[in-house]
Amino acid sequence: MNAERFELVVKGRLSQNLIAAIDGFEVSRCEHGETHLVGWVPDQARLHGTLELPRDLNIEPGSVNPKPPEPDTFDPSRETPKGDSDG
């Protein structure tokens, strides 16, 4: 698995401390009683660790969704932002 972008949806609104505990993810939106977090996951082991964190923090999971990169967003598996190429 190459680095991929994922959206984690959890039930409820998370405090800033809980958001900070989910390293590498940022809140993309909060609506309908759910918090949507988006971030890059470098490999499958990190994905599994990230998925265990909400359980360990007693946060009710909603869903996990692969998220295609947005144009001109940084992909940590590459050295240049997506969309920048010399060809």
mmCIF file as gemmi writes it, N, C-alpha and C atoms, coordinates in Angstrom:
data_model
loop_
_atom_site.group_PDB
_atom_site.id
_atom_site.type_symbol
_atom_site.label_atom_id
_atom_site.label_alt_id
_atom_site.label_comp_id
_atom_site.label_asym_id
_atom_site.label_entity_id
_atom_site.label_seq_id
_atom_site.pdbx_PDB_ins_code
_atom_site.Cartn_x
_atom_site.Cartn_y
_atom_site.Cartn_z
_atom_site.occupancy
_atom_site.B_iso_or_equiv
_atom_site.pdbx_formal_charge
_atom_site.auth_seq_id
_atom_site.auth_asym_id
_atom_site.pdbx_PDB_model_num
ATOM 1 N N . MET Axp A 1 ? 0.837 -1.174 0 1 0 ? 1 A 1
ATOM 2 C CA . MET Axp A 1 ? 0 0 0 1 0 ? 1 A 1
ATOM 3 C C . MET Axp A 1 ? 0.883 1.239 0 1 0 ? 1 A 1
ATOM 4 N N . ASN Axp A 2 ? 0.686 2.095 -0.972 1 0 ? 2 A 1
ATOM 5 C CA . ASN Axp A 2 ? 1.368 3.387 -0.995 1 0 ? 2 A 1
ATOM 6 C C . ASN Axp A 2 ? 0.622 4.344 -0.087 1 0 ? 2 A 1
ATOM 7 N N . ALA Axp A 3 ? 1.223 5.478 0.164 1 0 ? 3 A 1
ATOM 8 C CA . ALA Axp A 3 ? 0.549 6.497 0.973 1 0 ? 3 A 1
ATOM 9 C C . ALA Axp A 3 ? -0.777 6.852 0.318 1 0 ? 3 A 1
ATOM 10 N N . GLU Axp A 4 ? -1.814 6.88 1.123 1 0 ? 4 A 1
ATOM 11 C CA . GLU Axp A 4 ? -3.146 7.21 0.634 1 0 ? 4 A 1
ATOM 12 C C . GLU Axp A 4 ? -3.809 8.177 1.595 1 0 ? 4 A 1
ATOM 13 N N . ARG Axp A 5 ? -4.749 8.907 1.069 1 0 ? 5 A 1
ATOM 14 C CA . ARG Axp A 5 ? -5.531 9.834 1.874 1 0 ? 5 A 1
ATOM 15 C C . ARG Axp A 5 ? -6.812 9.141 2.31 1 0 ? 5 A 1
ATOM 16 N N . PHE Axp A 6 ? -7.164 9.286 3.589 1 0 ? 6 A 1
ATOM 17 C CA . PHE Axp A 6 ? -8.366 8.66 4.131 1 0 ? 6 A 1
ATOM 18 C C . PHE Axp A 6 ? -9.193 9.684 4.883 1 0 ? 6 A 1
ATOM 19 N N . GLU Axp A 7 ? -10.486 9.419 4.914 1 0 ? 7 A 1
ATOM 20 C CA . GLU Axp A 7 ? -11.404 10.187 5.732 1 0 ? 7 A 1
ATOM 21 C C . GLU Axp A 7 ? -11.92 9.268 6.826 1 0 ? 7 A 1
ATOM 22 N N . LEU Axp A 8 ? -11.746 9.676 8.071 1 0 ? 8 A 1
ATOM 23 C CA . LEU Axp A 8 ? -12.302 8.96 9.211 1 0 ? 8 A 1
ATOM 24 C C . LEU Axp A 8 ? -13.515 9.739 9.69 1 0 ? 8 A 1
ATOM 25 N N . VAL Axp A 9 ? -14.627 9.077 9.817 1 0 ? 9 A 1
ATOM 26 C CA . VAL Axp A 9 ? -15.837 9.711 10.319 1 0 ? 9 A 1
ATOM 27 C C . VAL Axp A 9 ? -16.129 9.095 11.677 1 0 ? 9 A 1
ATOM 28 N N . VAL Axp A 10 ? -16.264 9.952 12.696 1 0 ? 10 A 1
ATOM 29 C CA . VAL Axp A 10 ? -16.551 9.479 14.046 1 0 ? 10 A 1
ATOM 30 C C . VAL Axp A 10 ? -17.798 10.183 14.555 1 0 ? 10 A 1
ATOM 31 N N . LYS Axp A 11 ? -18.479 9.532 15.469 1 0 ? 11 A 1
ATOM 32 C CA . LYS Axp A 11 ? -19.695 10.093 16.047 1 0 ? 11 A 1
ATOM 33 C C . LYS Axp A 11 ? -19.331 11.182 17.052 1 0 ? 11 A 1
ATOM 34 N N . GLY Axp A 12 ? -20.066 12.275 17.033 1 0 ? 12 A 1
ATOM 35 C CA . GLY Axp A 12 ? -19.863 13.352 17.99 1 0 ? 12 A 1
ATOM 36 C C . GLY Axp A 12 ? -18.861 14.385 17.519 1 0 ? 12 A 1
ATOM 37 N N . ARG Axp A 13 ? -18.699 15.387 18.337 1 0 ? 13 A 1
ATOM 38 C CA . ARG Axp A 13 ? -17.727 16.449 18.067 1 0 ? 13 A 1
ATOM 39 C C . ARG Axp A 13 ? -16.517 16.204 18.959 1 0 ? 13 A 1
ATOM 40 N N . LEU Axp A 14 ? -15.346 16.236 18.383 1 0 ? 14 A 1
ATOM 41 C CA . LEU Axp A 14 ? -14.122 15.96 19.131 1 0 ? 14 A 1
ATOM 42 C C . LEU Axp A 14 ? -13.515 17.242 19.673 1 0 ? 14 A 1
ATOM 43 N N . SER Axp A 15 ? -12.95 17.139 20.867 1 0 ? 15 A 1
ATOM 44 C CA . SER Axp A 15 ? -12.223 18.278 21.44 1 0 ? 15 A 1
ATOM 45 C C . SER Axp A 15 ? -10.902 18.449 20.69 1 0 ? 15 A 1
ATOM 46 N N . GLN Axp A 16 ? -10.272 19.601 20.855 1 0 ? 16 A 1
ATOM 47 C CA . GLN Axp A 16 ? -8.98 19.845 20.222 1 0 ? 16 A 1
ATOM 48 C C . GLN Axp A 16 ? -7.933 18.838 20.693 1 0 ? 16 A 1
ATOM 49 N N . ASN Axp A 17 ? -8.001 18.416 21.959 1 0 ? 17 A 1
ATOM 50 C CA . ASN Axp A 17 ? -7.045 17.423 22.472 1 0 ? 17 A 1
ATOM 51 C C . ASN Axp A 17 ? -7.213 16.083 21.782 1 0 ? 17 A 1
ATOM 52 N N . LEU Axp A 18 ? -8.458 15.669 21.563 1 0 ? 18 A 1
ATOM 53 C CA . LEU Axp A 18 ? -8.689 14.399 20.868 1 0 ? 18 A 1
ATOM 54 C C . LEU Axp A 18 ? -8.259 14.487 19.41 1 0 ? 18 A 1
ATOM 55 N N . ILE Axp A 19 ? -8.533 15.609 18.779 1 0 ? 19 A 1
ATOM 56 C CA . ILE Axp A 19 ? -8.109 15.784 17.386 1 0 ? 19 A 1
ATOM 57 C C . ILE Axp A 19 ? -6.591 15.72 17.291 1 0 ? 19 A 1
ATOM 58 N N . ALA Axp A 20 ? -5.903 16.359 18.229 1 0 ? 20 A 1
ATOM 59 C CA . ALA Axp A 20 ? -4.437 16.344 18.233 1 0 ? 20 A 1
ATOM 60 C C . ALA Axp A 20 ? -3.881 14.94 18.444 1 0 ? 20 A 1
ATOM 61 N N . ALA Axp A 21 ? -4.63 14.079 19.141 1 0 ? 21 A 1
ATOM 62 C CA . ALA Axp A 21 ? -4.171 12.708 19.393 1 0 ? 21 A 1
ATOM 63 C C . ALA Axp A 21 ? -4.182 11.86 18.128 1 0 ? 21 A 1
ATOM 64 N N . ILE Axp A 22 ? -4.977 12.243 17.156 1 0 ? 22 A 1
ATOM 65 C CA . ILE Axp A 22 ? -5.039 11.494 15.894 1 0 ? 22 A 1
ATOM 66 C C . ILE Axp A 22 ? -4.057 12.16 14.947 1 0 ? 22 A 1
ATOM 67 N N . ASP Axp A 23 ? -2.803 11.81 15.111 1 0 ? 23 A 1
ATOM 68 C CA . ASP Axp A 23 ? -1.674 12.434 14.422 1 0 ? 23 A 1
ATOM 69 C C . ASP Axp A 23 ? -1.828 12.363 12.908 1 0 ? 23 A 1
ATOM 70 N N . GLY Axp A 24 ? -1.63 13.499 12.263 1 0 ? 24 A 1
ATOM 71 C CA . GLY Axp A 24 ? -1.654 13.535 10.807 1 0 ? 24 A 1
ATOM 72 C C . GLY Axp A 24 ? -3.022 13.771 10.201 1 0 ? 24 A 1
ATOM 73 N N . PHE Axp A 25 ? -4.055 13.897 11.034 1 0 ? 25 A 1
ATOM 74 C CA . PHE Axp A 25 ? -5.408 14.118 10.535 1 0 ? 25 A 1
ATOM 75 C C . PHE Axp A 25 ? -5.9 15.489 10.963 1 0 ? 25 A 1
ATOM 76 N N . GLU Axp A 26 ? -6.69 16.105 10.092 1 0 ? 26 A 1
ATOM 77 C CA . GLU Axp A 26 ? -7.293 17.4 10.386 1 0 ? 26 A 1
ATOM 78 C C . GLU Axp A 26 ? -8.793 17.293 10.191 1 0 ? 26 A 1
ATOM 79 N N . VAL Axp A 27 ? -9.528 18.105 10.909 1 0 ? 27 A 1
ATOM 80 C CA . VAL Axp A 27 ? -10.982 18.12 10.767 1 0 ? 27 A 1
ATOM 81 C C . VAL Axp A 27 ? -11.329 18.771 9.434 1 0 ? 27 A 1
ATOM 82 N N . SER Axp A 28 ? -12.078 18.064 8.612 1 0 ? 28 A 1
ATOM 83 C CA . SER Axp A 28 ? -12.529 18.657 7.357 1 0 ? 28 A 1
ATOM 84 C C . SER Axp A 28 ? -13.904 19.282 7.522 1 0 ? 28 A 1
ATOM 85 N N . ARG Axp A 29 ? -14.729 18.685 8.395 1 0 ? 29 A 1
ATOM 86 C CA . ARG Axp A 29 ? -16.038 19.281 8.686 1 0 ? 29 A 1
ATOM 87 C C . ARG Axp A 29 ? -16.685 18.555 9.856 1 0 ? 29 A 1
ATOM 88 N N . CYS Axp A 30 ? -17.639 19.224 10.487 1 0 ? 30 A 1
ATOM 89 C CA . CYS Axp A 30 ? -18.466 18.652 11.545 1 0 ? 30 A 1
ATOM 90 C C . CYS Axp A 30 ? -19.915 18.925 11.152 1 0 ? 30 A 1
ATOM 91 N N . GLU Axp A 31 ? -20.678 17.861 10.974 1 0 ? 31 A 1
ATOM 92 C CA . GLU Axp A 31 ? -22.083 18.041 10.628 1 0 ? 31 A 1
ATOM 93 C C . GLU Axp A 31 ? -22.866 16.806 10.997 1 0 ? 31 A 1
ATOM 94 N N . HIS Axp A 32 ? -24.139 17 11.267 1 0 ? 32 A 1
ATOM 95 C CA . HIS Axp A 32 ? -25.061 15.906 11.593 1 0 ? 32 A 1
ATOM 96 C C . HIS Axp A 32 ? -24.546 15.037 12.741 1 0 ? 32 A 1
ATOM 97 N N . GLY Axp A 33 ? -23.878 15.674 13.699 1 0 ? 33 A 1
ATOM 98 C CA . GLY Axp A 33 ? -23.39 14.951 14.866 1 0 ? 33 A 1
ATOM 99 C C . GLY Axp A 33 ? -22.183 14.072 14.601 1 0 ? 33 A 1
ATOM 100 N N . GLU Axp A 34 ? -21.478 14.332 13.501 1 0 ? 34 A 1
ATOM 101 C CA . GLU Axp A 34 ? -20.276 13.554 13.168 1 0 ? 34 A 1
ATOM 102 C C . GLU Axp A 34 ? -19.116 14.493 12.875 1 0 ? 34 A 1
ATOM 103 N N . THR Axp A 35 ? -17.92 14.008 13.168 1 0 ? 35 A 1
ATOM 104 C CA . THR Axp A 35 ? -16.698 14.741 12.838 1 0 ? 35 A 1
ATOM 105 C C . THR Axp A 35 ? -15.993 13.986 11.727 1 0 ? 35 A 1
ATOM 106 N N . HIS Axp A 36 ? -15.624 14.709 10.682 1 0 ? 36 A 1
ATOM 107 C CA . HIS Axp A 36 ? -14.93 14.133 9.53 1 0 ? 36 A 1
ATOM 108 C C . HIS Axp A 36 ? -13.472 14.577 9.591 1 0 ? 36 A 1
ATOM 109 N N . LEU Axp A 37 ? -12.569 13.604 9.681 1 0 ? 37 A 1
ATOM 110 C CA . LEU Axp A 37 ? -11.133 13.867 9.741 1 0 ? 37 A 1
ATOM 111 C C . LEU Axp A 37 ? -10.492 13.339 8.47 1 0 ? 37 A 1
ATOM 112 N N . VAL Axp A 38 ? -9.576 14.102 7.895 1 0 ? 38 A 1
ATOM 113 C CA . VAL Axp A 38 ? -8.897 13.683 6.672 1 0 ? 38 A 1
ATOM 114 C C . VAL Axp A 38 ? -7.397 13.765 6.898 1 0 ? 38 A 1
ATOM 115 N N . GLY Axp A 39 ? -6.679 12.728 6.421 1 0 ? 39 A 1
ATOM 116 C CA . GLY Axp A 39 ? -5.229 12.731 6.54 1 0 ? 39 A 1
ATOM 117 C C . GLY Axp A 39 ? -4.578 11.666 5.687 1 0 ? 39 A 1
ATOM 118 N N . TRP Axp A 40 ? -3.271 11.799 5.539 1 0 ? 40 A 1
ATOM 119 C CA . TRP Axp A 40 ? -2.472 10.84 4.768 1 0 ? 40 A 1
ATOM 120 C C . TRP Axp A 40 ? -2.032 9.694 5.669 1 0 ? 40 A 1
ATOM 121 N N . VAL Axp A 41 ? -2.094 8.486 5.146 1 0 ? 41 A 1
ATOM 122 C CA . VAL Axp A 41 ? -1.645 7.29 5.855 1 0 ? 41 A 1
ATOM 123 C C . VAL Axp A 41 ? -0.553 6.665 5 1 0 ? 41 A 1
ATOM 124 N N . PRO Axp A 42 ? 0.673 6.544 5.535 1 0 ? 42 A 1
ATOM 125 C CA . PRO Axp A 42 ? 1.792 6.089 4.714 1 0 ? 42 A 1
ATOM 126 C C . PRO Axp A 42 ? 1.781 4.602 4.369 1 0 ? 42 A 1
ATOM 127 N N . ASP Axp A 43 ? 1.189 3.778 5.235 1 0 ? 43 A 1
ATOM 128 C CA . ASP Axp A 43 ? 1.203 2.339 4.971 1 0 ? 43 A 1
ATOM 129 C C . ASP Axp A 43 ? 0.087 1.654 5.754 1 0 ? 43 A 1
ATOM 130 N N . GLN Axp A 44 ? -0.069 0.365 5.502 1 0 ? 44 A 1
ATOM 131 C CA . GLN Axp A 44 ? -1.171 -0.38 6.112 1 0 ? 44 A 1
ATOM 132 C C . GLN Axp A 44 ? -1.03 -0.484 7.63 1 0 ? 44 A 1
ATOM 133 N N . ALA Axp A 45 ? 0.188 -0.619 8.118 1 0 ? 45 A 1
ATOM 134 C CA . ALA Axp A 45 ? 0.395 -0.706 9.567 1 0 ? 45 A 1
ATOM 135 C C . ALA Axp A 45 ? -0.08 0.573 10.246 1 0 ? 45 A 1
ATOM 136 N N . ARG Axp A 46 ? 0.238 1.714 9.646 1 0 ? 46 A 1
ATOM 137 C CA . ARG Axp A 46 ? -0.205 2.99 10.214 1 0 ? 46 A 1
ATOM 138 C C . ARG Axp A 46 ? -1.734 3.113 10.157 1 0 ? 46 A 1
ATOM 139 N N . LEU Axp A 47 ? -2.335 2.62 9.068 1 0 ? 47 A 1
ATOM 140 C CA . LEU Axp A 47 ? -3.79 2.656 8.953 1 0 ? 47 A 1
ATOM 141 C C . LEU Axp A 47 ? -4.428 1.873 10.093 1 0 ? 47 A 1
ATOM 142 N N . HIS Axp A 48 ? -3.927 0.671 10.359 1 0 ? 48 A 1
ATOM 143 C CA . HIS Axp A 48 ? -4.48 -0.139 11.451 1 0 ? 48 A 1
ATOM 144 C C . HIS Axp A 48 ? -4.29 0.549 12.801 1 0 ? 48 A 1
ATOM 145 N N . GLY Axp A 49 ? -3.129 1.154 13.014 1 0 ? 49 A 1
ATOM 146 C CA . GLY Axp A 49 ? -2.888 1.88 14.261 1 0 ? 49 A 1
ATOM 147 C C . GLY Axp A 49 ? -3.815 3.073 14.406 1 0 ? 49 A 1
ATOM 148 N N . THR Axp A 50 ? -4.036 3.772 13.309 1 0 ? 50 A 1
ATOM 149 C CA . THR Axp A 50 ? -4.936 4.929 13.331 1 0 ? 50 A 1
ATOM 150 C C . THR Axp A 50 ? -6.36 4.494 13.631 1 0 ? 50 A 1
ATOM 151 N N . LEU Axp A 51 ? -6.764 3.355 13.107 1 0 ? 51 A 1
ATOM 152 C CA . LEU Axp A 51 ? -8.122 2.866 13.337 1 0 ? 51 A 1
ATOM 153 C C . LEU Axp A 51 ? -8.323 2.377 14.769 1 0 ? 51 A 1
ATOM 154 N N . GLU Axp A 52 ? -7.247 1.953 15.434 1 0 ? 52 A 1
ATOM 155 C CA . GLU Axp A 52 ? -7.357 1.518 16.826 1 0 ? 52 A 1
ATOM 156 C C . GLU Axp A 52 ? -7.476 2.694 17.794 1 0 ? 52 A 1
ATOM 157 N N . LEU Axp A 53 ? -6.95 3.84 17.405 1 0 ? 53 A 1
ATOM 158 C CA . LEU Axp A 53 ? -6.931 4.99 18.305 1 0 ? 53 A 1
ATOM 159 C C . LEU Axp A 53 ? -8.32 5.441 18.746 1 0 ? 53 A 1
ATOM 160 N N . PRO Axp A 54 ? -9.292 5.625 17.846 1 0 ? 54 A 1
ATOM 161 C CA . PRO Axp A 54 ? -10.629 6.019 18.328 1 0 ? 54 A 1
ATOM 162 C C . PRO Axp A 54 ? -11.214 5.009 19.325 1 0 ? 54 A 1
ATOM 163 N N . ARG Axp A 55 ? -10.996 3.739 19.072 1 0 ? 55 A 1
ATOM 164 C CA . ARG Axp A 55 ? -11.487 2.718 20.009 1 0 ? 55 A 1
ATOM 165 C C . ARG Axp A 55 ? -10.831 2.884 21.371 1 0 ? 55 A 1
ATOM 166 N N . ASP Axp A 56 ? -9.522 3.103 21.373 1 0 ? 56 A 1
ATOM 167 C CA . ASP Axp A 56 ? -8.794 3.27 22.625 1 0 ? 56 A 1
ATOM 168 C C . ASP Axp A 56 ? -9.244 4.522 23.383 1 0 ? 56 A 1
ATOM 169 N N . LEU Axp A 57 ? -9.734 5.524 22.656 1 0 ? 57 A 1
ATOM 170 C CA . LEU Axp A 57 ? -10.18 6.777 23.268 1 0 ? 57 A 1
ATOM 171 C C . LEU Axp A 57 ? -11.685 6.804 23.506 1 0 ? 57 A 1
ATOM 172 N N . ASN Axp A 58 ? -12.336 5.659 23.332 1 0 ? 58 A 1
ATOM 173 C CA . ASN Axp A 58 ? -13.787 5.535 23.512 1 0 ? 58 A 1
ATOM 174 C C . ASN Axp A 58 ? -14.577 6.475 22.598 1 0 ? 58 A 1
ATOM 175 N N . ILE Axp A 59 ? -14.115 6.603 21.371 1 0 ? 59 A 1
ATOM 176 C CA . ILE Axp A 59 ? -14.812 7.4 20.358 1 0 ? 59 A 1
ATOM 177 C C . ILE Axp A 59 ? -15.543 6.421 19.451 1 0 ? 59 A 1
ATOM 178 N N . GLU Axp A 60 ? -16.826 6.653 19.255 1 0 ? 60 A 1
ATOM 179 C CA . GLU Axp A 60 ? -17.624 5.75 18.428 1 0 ? 60 A 1
ATOM 180 C C . GLU Axp A 60 ? -17.294 5.963 16.951 1 0 ? 60 A 1
ATOM 181 N N . PRO Axp A 61 ? -16.839 4.906 16.272 1 0 ? 61 A 1
ATOM 182 C CA . PRO Axp A 61 ? -16.495 5.059 14.853 1 0 ? 61 A 1
ATOM 183 C C . PRO Axp A 61 ? -17.734 5.181 13.982 1 0 ? 61 A 1
ATOM 184 N N . GLY Axp A 62 ? -17.592 5.845 12.864 1 0 ? 62 A 1
ATOM 185 C CA . GLY Axp A 62 ? -18.645 5.932 11.869 1 0 ? 62 A 1
ATOM 186 C C . GLY Axp A 62 ? -18.231 5.148 10.637 1 0 ? 62 A 1
ATOM 187 N N . SER Axp A 63 ? -17.232 5.666 9.92 1 0 ? 63 A 1
ATOM 188 C CA . SER Axp A 63 ? -16.744 4.972 8.727 1 0 ? 63 A 1
ATOM 189 C C . SER Axp A 63 ? -15.322 5.396 8.411 1 0 ? 63 A 1
ATOM 190 N N . VAL Axp A 64 ? -14.683 4.619 7.548 1 0 ? 64 A 1
ATOM 191 C CA . VAL Axp A 64 ? -13.352 4.922 7.032 1 0 ? 64 A 1
ATOM 192 C C . VAL Axp A 64 ? -13.471 4.862 5.521 1 0 ? 64 A 1
ATOM 193 N N . ASN Axp A 65 ? -13.067 5.939 4.868 1 0 ? 65 A 1
ATOM 194 C CA . ASN Axp A 65 ? -13.24 6.021 3.42 1 0 ? 65 A 1
ATOM 195 C C . ASN Axp A 65 ? -11.952 6.471 2.749 1 0 ? 65 A 1
ATOM 196 N N . PRO Axp A 66 ? -11.499 5.734 1.723 1 0 ? 66 A 1
ATOM 197 C CA . PRO Axp A 66 ? -10.373 6.253 0.949 1 0 ? 66 A 1
ATOM 198 C C . PRO Axp A 66 ? -10.818 7.558 0.286 1 0 ? 66 A 1
ATOM 199 N N . LYS Axp A 67 ? -9.927 8.493 0.224 1 0 ? 67 A 1
ATOM 200 C CA . LYS Axp A 67 ? -10.268 9.81 -0.312 1 0 ? 67 A 1
ATOM 201 C C . LYS Axp A 67 ? -9.265 10.147 -1.401 1 0 ? 67 A 1
ATOM 202 N N . PRO Axp A 68 ? -9.742 10.366 -2.615 1 0 ? 68 A 1
ATOM 203 C CA . PRO Axp A 68 ? -8.779 10.716 -3.673 1 0 ? 68 A 1
ATOM 204 C C . PRO Axp A 68 ? -8.108 12.052 -3.364 1 0 ? 68 A 1
ATOM 205 N N . PRO Axp A 69 ? -6.854 12.197 -3.761 1 0 ? 69 A 1
ATOM 206 C CA . PRO Axp A 69 ? -6.171 13.462 -3.503 1 0 ? 69 A 1
ATOM 207 C C . PRO Axp A 69 ? -6.85 14.596 -4.264 1 0 ? 69 A 1
ATOM 208 N N . GLU Axp A 70 ? -6.879 15.743 -3.628 1 0 ? 70 A 1
ATOM 209 C CA . GLU Axp A 70 ? -7.39 16.921 -4.308 1 0 ? 70 A 1
ATOM 210 C C . GLU Axp A 70 ? -6.27 17.481 -5.178 1 0 ? 70 A 1
ATOM 211 N N . PRO Axp A 71 ? -6.612 18.176 -6.255 1 0 ? 71 A 1
ATOM 212 C CA . PRO Axp A 71 ? -5.556 18.766 -7.097 1 0 ? 71 A 1
ATOM 213 C C . PRO Axp A 71 ? -4.643 19.655 -6.274 1 0 ? 71 A 1
ATOM 214 N N . ASP Axp A 72 ? -3.375 19.554 -6.557 1 0 ? 72 A 1
ATOM 215 C CA . ASP Axp A 72 ? -2.353 20.387 -5.914 1 0 ? 72 A 1
ATOM 216 C C . ASP Axp A 72 ? -2.223 20.15 -4.412 1 0 ? 72 A 1
ATOM 217 N N . THR Axp A 73 ? -2.56 18.943 -3.922 1 0 ? 73 A 1
ATOM 218 C CA . THR Axp A 73 ? -2.304 18.634 -2.524 1 0 ? 73 A 1
ATOM 219 C C . THR Axp A 73 ? -1.046 17.804 -2.43 1 0 ? 73 A 1
ATOM 220 N N . PHE Axp A 74 ? -0.397 17.88 -1.309 1 0 ? 74 A 1
ATOM 221 C CA . PHE Axp A 74 ? 0.865 17.177 -1.11 1 0 ? 74 A 1
ATOM 222 C C . PHE Axp A 74 ? 0.633 15.703 -0.847 1 0 ? 74 A 1
ATOM 223 N N . ASP Axp A 75 ? 1.338 14.866 -1.566 1 0 ? 75 A 1
ATOM 224 C CA . ASP Axp A 75 ? 1.337 13.426 -1.346 1 0 ? 75 A 1
ATOM 225 C C . ASP Axp A 75 ? 2.68 13.09 -0.725 1 0 ? 75 A 1
ATOM 226 N N . PRO Axp A 76 ? 2.714 12.664 0.548 1 0 ? 76 A 1
ATOM 227 C CA . PRO Axp A 76 ? 4 12.434 1.21 1 0 ? 76 A 1
ATOM 228 C C . PRO Axp A 76 ? 4.839 11.324 0.589 1 0 ? 76 A 1
ATOM 229 N N . SER Axp A 77 ? 4.262 10.493 -0.281 1 0 ? 77 A 1
ATOM 230 C CA . SER Axp A 77 ? 5.051 9.441 -0.916 1 0 ? 77 A 1
ATOM 231 C C . SER Axp A 77 ? 5.811 9.972 -2.127 1 0 ? 77 A 1
ATOM 232 N N . ARG Axp A 78 ? 5.549 11.228 -2.49 1 0 ? 78 A 1
ATOM 233 C CA . ARG Axp A 78 ? 6.239 11.859 -3.609 1 0 ? 78 A 1
ATOM 234 C C . ARG Axp A 78 ? 7.013 13.061 -3.089 1 0 ? 78 A 1
ATOM 235 N N . GLU Axp A 79 ? 7.94 13.555 -3.892 1 0 ? 79 A 1
ATOM 236 C CA . GLU Axp A 79 ? 8.725 14.705 -3.456 1 0 ? 79 A 1
ATOM 237 C C . GLU Axp A 79 ? 8.117 16.024 -3.881 1 0 ? 79 A 1
ATOM 238 N N . THR Axp A 80 ? 7.148 16.012 -4.813 1 0 ? 80 A 1
ATOM 239 C CA . THR Axp A 80 ? 6.561 17.243 -5.296 1 0 ? 80 A 1
ATOM 240 C C . THR Axp A 80 ? 5.053 17.187 -5.128 1 0 ? 80 A 1
ATOM 241 N N . PRO Axp A 81 ? 4.406 18.341 -5.018 1 0 ? 81 A 1
ATOM 242 C CA . PRO Axp A 81 ? 2.941 18.324 -4.933 1 0 ? 81 A 1
ATOM 243 C C . PRO Axp A 81 ? 2.33 17.698 -6.166 1 0 ? 81 A 1
ATOM 244 N N . LYS Axp A 82 ? 1.193 17.005 -5.99 1 0 ? 82 A 1
ATOM 245 C CA . LYS Axp A 82 ? 0.512 16.407 -7.126 1 0 ? 82 A 1
ATOM 246 C C . LYS Axp A 82 ? 0.126 17.507 -8.095 1 0 ? 82 A 1
ATOM 247 N N . GLY Axp A 83 ? 0.195 17.192 -9.373 1 0 ? 83 A 1
ATOM 248 C CA . GLY Axp A 83 ? -0.14 18.164 -10.384 1 0 ? 83 A 1
ATOM 249 C C . GLY Axp A 83 ? 1.103 18.859 -10.931 1 0 ? 83 A 1
ATOM 250 N N . ASP Axp A 84 ? 2.232 18.791 -10.208 1 0 ? 84 A 1
ATOM 251 C CA . ASP Axp A 84 ? 3.474 19.385 -10.68 1 0 ? 84 A 1
ATOM 252 C C . ASP Axp A 84 ? 4.29 18.297 -11.344 1 0 ? 84 A 1
ATOM 253 N N . SER Axp A 85 ? 4.461 18.401 -12.654 1 0 ? 85 A 1
ATOM 254 C CA . SER Axp A 85 ? 5.294 17.437 -13.365 1 0 ? 85 A 1
ATOM 255 C C . SER Axp A 85 ? 6.012 18.159 -14.477 1 0 ? 85 A 1
ATOM 256 N N . ASP Axp A 86 ? 7.05 17.562 -14.93 1 0 ? 86 A 1
ATOM 257 C CA . ASP Axp A 86 ? 7.871 18.165 -15.983 1 0 ? 86 A 1
ATOM 258 C C . ASP Axp A 86 ? 7.617 17.487 -17.318 1 0 ? 86 A 1
ATOM 259 N N . GLY Axp A 87 ? 6.39 17.134 -17.63 1 0 ? 87 A 1
ATOM 260 C CA . GLY Axp A 87 ? 6.263 16.427 -18.865 1 0 ? 87 A 1
ATOM 261 C C . GLY Axp A 87 ? 4.999 16.586 -19.489 1 0 ? 87 A 1
